[in-house]
mmCIF file of C-alpha atoms in Angstrom:
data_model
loop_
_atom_site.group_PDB
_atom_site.id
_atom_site.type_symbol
_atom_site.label_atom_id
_atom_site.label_comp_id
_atom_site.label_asym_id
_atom_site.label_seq_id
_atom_site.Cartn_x
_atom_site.Cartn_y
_atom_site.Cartn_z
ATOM 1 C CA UNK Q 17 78.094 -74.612 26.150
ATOM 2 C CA UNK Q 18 74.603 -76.019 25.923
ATOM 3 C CA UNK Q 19 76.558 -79.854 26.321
ATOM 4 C CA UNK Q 20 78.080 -78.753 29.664
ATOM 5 C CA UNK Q 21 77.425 -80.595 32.814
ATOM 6 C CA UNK Q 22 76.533 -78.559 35.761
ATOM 7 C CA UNK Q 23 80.023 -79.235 37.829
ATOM 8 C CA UNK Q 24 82.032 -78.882 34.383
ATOM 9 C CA UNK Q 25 85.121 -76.131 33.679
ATOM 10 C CA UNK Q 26 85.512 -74.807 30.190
ATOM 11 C CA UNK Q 27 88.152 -72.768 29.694
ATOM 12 C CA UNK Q 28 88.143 -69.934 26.812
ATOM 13 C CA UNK Q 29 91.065 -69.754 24.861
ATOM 14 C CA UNK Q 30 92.088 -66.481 23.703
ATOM 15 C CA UNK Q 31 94.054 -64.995 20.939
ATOM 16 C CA UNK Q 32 94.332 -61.629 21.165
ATOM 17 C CA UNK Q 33 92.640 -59.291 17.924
ATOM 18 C CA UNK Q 34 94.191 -56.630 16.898
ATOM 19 C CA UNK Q 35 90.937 -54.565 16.831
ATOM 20 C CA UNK Q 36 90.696 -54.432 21.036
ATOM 21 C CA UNK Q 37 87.482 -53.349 20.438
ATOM 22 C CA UNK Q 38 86.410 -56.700 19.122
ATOM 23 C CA UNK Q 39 88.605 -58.608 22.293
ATOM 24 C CA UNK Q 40 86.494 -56.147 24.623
ATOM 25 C CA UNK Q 41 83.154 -57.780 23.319
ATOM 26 C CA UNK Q 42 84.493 -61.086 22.882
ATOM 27 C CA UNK Q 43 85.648 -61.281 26.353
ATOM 28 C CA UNK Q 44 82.525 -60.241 27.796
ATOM 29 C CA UNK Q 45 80.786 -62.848 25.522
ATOM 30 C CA UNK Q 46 82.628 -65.333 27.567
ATOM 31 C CA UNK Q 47 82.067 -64.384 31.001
ATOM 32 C CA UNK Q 48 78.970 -64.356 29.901
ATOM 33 C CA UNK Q 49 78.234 -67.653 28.538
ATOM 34 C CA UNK Q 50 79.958 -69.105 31.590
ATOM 35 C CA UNK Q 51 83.419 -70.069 31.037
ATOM 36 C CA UNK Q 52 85.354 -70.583 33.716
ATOM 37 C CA UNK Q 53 88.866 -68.698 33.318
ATOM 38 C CA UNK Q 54 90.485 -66.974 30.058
ATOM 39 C CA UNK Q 55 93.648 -68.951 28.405
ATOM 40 C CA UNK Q 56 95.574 -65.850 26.738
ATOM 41 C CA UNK Q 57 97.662 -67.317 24.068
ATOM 42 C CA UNK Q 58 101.094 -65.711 24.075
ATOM 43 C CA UNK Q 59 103.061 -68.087 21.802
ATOM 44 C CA UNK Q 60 101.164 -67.767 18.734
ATOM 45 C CA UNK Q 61 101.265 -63.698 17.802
ATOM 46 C CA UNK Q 62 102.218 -64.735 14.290
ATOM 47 C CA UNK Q 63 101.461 -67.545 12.188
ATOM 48 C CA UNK Q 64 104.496 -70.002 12.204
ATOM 49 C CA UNK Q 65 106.191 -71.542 8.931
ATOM 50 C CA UNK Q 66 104.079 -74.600 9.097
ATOM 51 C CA UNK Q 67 105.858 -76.611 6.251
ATOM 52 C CA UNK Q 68 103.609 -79.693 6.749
ATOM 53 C CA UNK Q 69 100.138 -77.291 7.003
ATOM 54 C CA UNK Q 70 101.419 -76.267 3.690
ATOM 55 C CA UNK Q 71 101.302 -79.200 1.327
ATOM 56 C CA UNK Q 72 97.859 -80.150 2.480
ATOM 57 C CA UNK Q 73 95.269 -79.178 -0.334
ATOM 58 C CA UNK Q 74 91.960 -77.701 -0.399
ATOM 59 C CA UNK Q 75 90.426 -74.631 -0.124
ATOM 60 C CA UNK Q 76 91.168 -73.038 3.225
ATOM 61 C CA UNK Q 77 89.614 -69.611 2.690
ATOM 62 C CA UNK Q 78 88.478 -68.162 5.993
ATOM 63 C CA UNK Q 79 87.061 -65.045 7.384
ATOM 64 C CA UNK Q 80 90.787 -63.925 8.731
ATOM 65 C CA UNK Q 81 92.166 -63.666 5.287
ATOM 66 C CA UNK Q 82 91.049 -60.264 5.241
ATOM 67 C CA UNK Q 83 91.068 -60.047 1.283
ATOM 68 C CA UNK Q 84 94.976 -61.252 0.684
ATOM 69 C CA UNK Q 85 95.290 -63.949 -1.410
ATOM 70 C CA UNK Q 86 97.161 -67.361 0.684
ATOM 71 C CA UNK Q 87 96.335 -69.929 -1.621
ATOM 72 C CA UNK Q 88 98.774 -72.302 -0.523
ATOM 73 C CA UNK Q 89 99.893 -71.562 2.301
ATOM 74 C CA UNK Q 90 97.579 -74.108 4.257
ATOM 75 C CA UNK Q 91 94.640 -73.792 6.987
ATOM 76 C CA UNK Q 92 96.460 -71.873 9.455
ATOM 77 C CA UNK Q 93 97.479 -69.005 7.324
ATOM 78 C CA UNK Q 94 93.763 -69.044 6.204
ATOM 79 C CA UNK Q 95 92.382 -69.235 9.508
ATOM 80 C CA UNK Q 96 94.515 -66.280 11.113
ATOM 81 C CA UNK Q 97 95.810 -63.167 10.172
ATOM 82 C CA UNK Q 98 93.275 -61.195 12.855
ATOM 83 C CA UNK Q 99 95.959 -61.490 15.894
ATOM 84 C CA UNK Q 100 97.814 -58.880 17.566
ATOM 85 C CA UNK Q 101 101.830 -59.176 16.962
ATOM 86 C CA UNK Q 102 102.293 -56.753 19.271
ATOM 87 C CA UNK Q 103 100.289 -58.547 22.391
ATOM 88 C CA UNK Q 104 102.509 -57.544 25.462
ATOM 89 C CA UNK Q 105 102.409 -57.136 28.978
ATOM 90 C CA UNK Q 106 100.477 -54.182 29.063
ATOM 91 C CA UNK Q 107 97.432 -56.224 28.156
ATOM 92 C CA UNK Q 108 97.426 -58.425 31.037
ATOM 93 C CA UNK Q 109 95.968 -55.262 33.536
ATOM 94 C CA UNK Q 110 94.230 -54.650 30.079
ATOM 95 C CA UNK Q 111 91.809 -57.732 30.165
ATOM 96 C CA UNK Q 112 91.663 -57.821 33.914
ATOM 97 C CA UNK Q 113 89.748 -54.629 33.756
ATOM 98 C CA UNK Q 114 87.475 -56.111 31.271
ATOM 99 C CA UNK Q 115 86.846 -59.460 32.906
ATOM 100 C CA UNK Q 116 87.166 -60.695 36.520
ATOM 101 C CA UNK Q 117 87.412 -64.448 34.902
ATOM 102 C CA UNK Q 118 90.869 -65.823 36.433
ATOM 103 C CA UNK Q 119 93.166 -65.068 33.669
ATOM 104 C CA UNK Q 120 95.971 -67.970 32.672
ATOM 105 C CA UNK Q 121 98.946 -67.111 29.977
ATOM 106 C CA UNK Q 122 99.157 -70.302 27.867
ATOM 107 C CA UNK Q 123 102.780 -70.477 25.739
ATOM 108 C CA UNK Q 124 105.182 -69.888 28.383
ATOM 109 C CA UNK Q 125 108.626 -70.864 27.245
ATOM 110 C CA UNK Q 126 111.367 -70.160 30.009
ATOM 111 C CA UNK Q 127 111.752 -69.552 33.900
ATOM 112 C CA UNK Q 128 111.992 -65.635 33.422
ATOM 113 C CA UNK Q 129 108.603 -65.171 31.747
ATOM 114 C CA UNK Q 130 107.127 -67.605 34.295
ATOM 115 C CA UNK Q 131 108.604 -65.391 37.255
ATOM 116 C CA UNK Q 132 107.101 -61.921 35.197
ATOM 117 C CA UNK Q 133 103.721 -63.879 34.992
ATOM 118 C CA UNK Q 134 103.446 -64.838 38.295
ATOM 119 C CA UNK Q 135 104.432 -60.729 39.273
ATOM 120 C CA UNK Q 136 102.184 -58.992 36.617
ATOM 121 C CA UNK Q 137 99.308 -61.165 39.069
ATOM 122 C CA UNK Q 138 97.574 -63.679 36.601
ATOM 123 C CA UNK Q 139 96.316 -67.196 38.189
ATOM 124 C CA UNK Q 140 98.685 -68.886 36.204
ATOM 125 C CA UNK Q 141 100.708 -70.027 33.060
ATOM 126 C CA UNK Q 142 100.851 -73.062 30.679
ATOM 127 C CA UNK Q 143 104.293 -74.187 29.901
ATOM 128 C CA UNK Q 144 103.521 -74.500 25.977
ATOM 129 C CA UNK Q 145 105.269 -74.285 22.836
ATOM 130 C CA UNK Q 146 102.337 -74.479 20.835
ATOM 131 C CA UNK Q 147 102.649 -77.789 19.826
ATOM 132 C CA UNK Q 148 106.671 -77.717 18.272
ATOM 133 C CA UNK Q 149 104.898 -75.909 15.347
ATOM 134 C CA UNK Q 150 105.856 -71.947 15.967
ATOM 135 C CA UNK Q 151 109.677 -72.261 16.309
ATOM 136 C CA UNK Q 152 112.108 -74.859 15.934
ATOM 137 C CA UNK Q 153 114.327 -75.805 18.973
ATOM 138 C CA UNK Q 154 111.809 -74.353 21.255
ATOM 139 C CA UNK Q 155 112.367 -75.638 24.446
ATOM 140 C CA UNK Q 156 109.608 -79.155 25.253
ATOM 141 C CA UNK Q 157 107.396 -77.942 28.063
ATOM 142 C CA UNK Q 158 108.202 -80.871 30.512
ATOM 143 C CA UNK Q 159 112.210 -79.401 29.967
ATOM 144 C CA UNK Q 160 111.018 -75.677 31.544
ATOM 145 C CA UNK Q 161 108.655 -77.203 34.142
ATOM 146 C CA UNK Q 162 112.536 -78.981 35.067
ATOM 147 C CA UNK Q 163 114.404 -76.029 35.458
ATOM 148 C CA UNK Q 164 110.987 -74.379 36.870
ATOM 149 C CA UNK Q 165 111.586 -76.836 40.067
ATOM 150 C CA UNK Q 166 115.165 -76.334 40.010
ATOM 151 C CA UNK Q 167 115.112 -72.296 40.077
ATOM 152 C CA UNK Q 168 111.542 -71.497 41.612
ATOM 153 C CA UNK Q 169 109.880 -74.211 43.439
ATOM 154 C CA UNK Q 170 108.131 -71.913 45.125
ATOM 155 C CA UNK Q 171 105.831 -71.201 42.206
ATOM 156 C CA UNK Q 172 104.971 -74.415 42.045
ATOM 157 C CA UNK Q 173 103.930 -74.271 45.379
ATOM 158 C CA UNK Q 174 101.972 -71.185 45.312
ATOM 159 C CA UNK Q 175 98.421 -73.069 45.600
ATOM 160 C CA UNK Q 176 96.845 -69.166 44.100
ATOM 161 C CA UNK Q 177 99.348 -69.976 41.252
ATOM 162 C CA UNK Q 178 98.285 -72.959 38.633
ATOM 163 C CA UNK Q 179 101.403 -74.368 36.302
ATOM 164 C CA UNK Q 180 100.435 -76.149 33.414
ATOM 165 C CA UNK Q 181 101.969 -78.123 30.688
ATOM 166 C CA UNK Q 182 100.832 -78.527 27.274
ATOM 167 C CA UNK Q 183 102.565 -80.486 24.823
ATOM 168 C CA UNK Q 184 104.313 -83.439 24.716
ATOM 169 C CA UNK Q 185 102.094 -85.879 26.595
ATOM 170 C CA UNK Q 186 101.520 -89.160 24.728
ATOM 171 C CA UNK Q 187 101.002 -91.682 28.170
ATOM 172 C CA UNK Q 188 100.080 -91.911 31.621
ATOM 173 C CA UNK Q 189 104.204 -91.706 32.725
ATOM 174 C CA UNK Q 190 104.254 -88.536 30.788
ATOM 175 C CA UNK Q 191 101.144 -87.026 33.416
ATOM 176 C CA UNK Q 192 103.038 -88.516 36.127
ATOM 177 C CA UNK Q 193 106.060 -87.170 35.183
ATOM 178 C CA UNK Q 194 104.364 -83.531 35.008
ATOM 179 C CA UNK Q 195 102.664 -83.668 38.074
ATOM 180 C CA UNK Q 196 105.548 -84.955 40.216
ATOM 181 C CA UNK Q 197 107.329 -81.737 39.086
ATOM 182 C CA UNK Q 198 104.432 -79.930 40.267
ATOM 183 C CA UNK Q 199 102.112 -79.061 37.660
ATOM 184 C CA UNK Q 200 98.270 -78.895 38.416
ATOM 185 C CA UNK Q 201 97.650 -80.705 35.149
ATOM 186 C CA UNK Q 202 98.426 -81.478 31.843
ATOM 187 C CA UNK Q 203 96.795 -80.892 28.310
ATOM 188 C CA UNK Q 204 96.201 -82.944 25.913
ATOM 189 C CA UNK Q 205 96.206 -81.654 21.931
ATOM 190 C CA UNK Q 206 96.691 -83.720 19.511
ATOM 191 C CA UNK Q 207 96.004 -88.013 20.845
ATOM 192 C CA UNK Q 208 92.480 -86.331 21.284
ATOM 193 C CA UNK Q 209 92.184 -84.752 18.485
ATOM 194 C CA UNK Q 210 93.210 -87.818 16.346
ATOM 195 C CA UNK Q 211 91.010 -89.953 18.138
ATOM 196 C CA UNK Q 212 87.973 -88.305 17.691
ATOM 197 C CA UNK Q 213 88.843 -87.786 13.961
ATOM 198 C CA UNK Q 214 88.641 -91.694 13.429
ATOM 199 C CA UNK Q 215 87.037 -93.233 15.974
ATOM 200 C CA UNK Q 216 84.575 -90.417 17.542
ATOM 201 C CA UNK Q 217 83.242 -90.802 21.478
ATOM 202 C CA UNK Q 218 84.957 -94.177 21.956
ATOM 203 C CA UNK Q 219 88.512 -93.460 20.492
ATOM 204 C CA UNK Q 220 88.717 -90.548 22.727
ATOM 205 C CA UNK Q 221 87.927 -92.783 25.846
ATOM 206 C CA UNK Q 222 90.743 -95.252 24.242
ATOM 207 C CA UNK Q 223 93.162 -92.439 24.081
ATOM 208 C CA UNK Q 224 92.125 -91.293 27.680
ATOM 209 C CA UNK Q 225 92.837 -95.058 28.854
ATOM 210 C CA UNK Q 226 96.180 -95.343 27.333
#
């Protein structure tokens, strides 16, 4: 937080713990820092089967392991373990007691869950499907944010409701694409996140450019 510019939005993305107690004070920890709204992660209650995660070596022992031994079963499996299965619906009035940061679901994978977002009251959703890595044939986030124009346009309308995609974007006709269906923006996972592994400052700029 200490890099942030003064007219610069950092959003907090949040998987829910299965100890509430510890979501309570991390949520309050981030409104208090200064973030700007609360990404609740909805498509990632489990670890997924991450076959490729798998056969990469090292030692991957994190503080989620919680004692079980995962040798093996690759950085994700070592990294989680902490989050909530059961993270429902109930927790959305949950967290908006706790926090009056805007609060966006991030993992959205069909029109019905986008309609029960927009009524349960959150400022928005992010058509995700975590990256292809959680389930196979899950739906590609540019496909719902289709039949979201088709069936309800007029949540892409709302200008109190933000639609997001995540996933999936590789070049400037992919933004385009999104935003001519009506999303407020796009994210963008792993270009950036190979860029910066090789080339730092300058690849991410590249990637941006591209």
């Amino acid at each position: 937080m200490e890099a942030k510019e003064a007219n610069q939005h950092l959003f907090f993305q949040l998987y829910m713990n299965r100890s509430r107690e510890a979501s309570e004070a991390l949520l309050q920890k981030v409104e208090k820092a200064g973030f700007s709204a609360i990404f609740l992660t909805v498509d990632a209650a489990v670890p997924g089967k991450r076959e490729r995660d798998q056969r990469v070596k090292g030692d991957f022992a994190g503080p989620a392991v919680n004692g079980q031994d995962r040798a093996g079963n690759g950085v994700a499996q070592a990294i989680s373990g902490y989050q909530d299965p059961d993270v429902c619906w109930d927790d959305i009035p949950w967290i908006q007691n706790i926090t009056k940061l805007p609060l966006i679901l991030k993992g959205i994978q069909c029109v019905e869950d986008a309609e029960k977002a927009y009524e349960s009251g959150v400022q928005g959703i992010v058509l995700s499907n975590h990256g292809g890595r959680q389930l196979d044939f899950s739906p590609a986030p540019i496909t719902v944010l289709r039949e979201l124009r088709e069936r309800r346009p007029d949540l892409l309308d709302d200008k109190n409701f933000h639609v997001f995609v995540d996933g999936g974007v590789r070049r400037g006709t992919d933004v385009l694409k999104a935003l001519c269906l009506g999303a407020r923006g796009v994210g963008l996972g792993r270009p950036i996140l190979y860029a910066n592994s090789l080339w730092g400052e300058e690849g991410v700029r590249r990637a941006v450019q591209s």
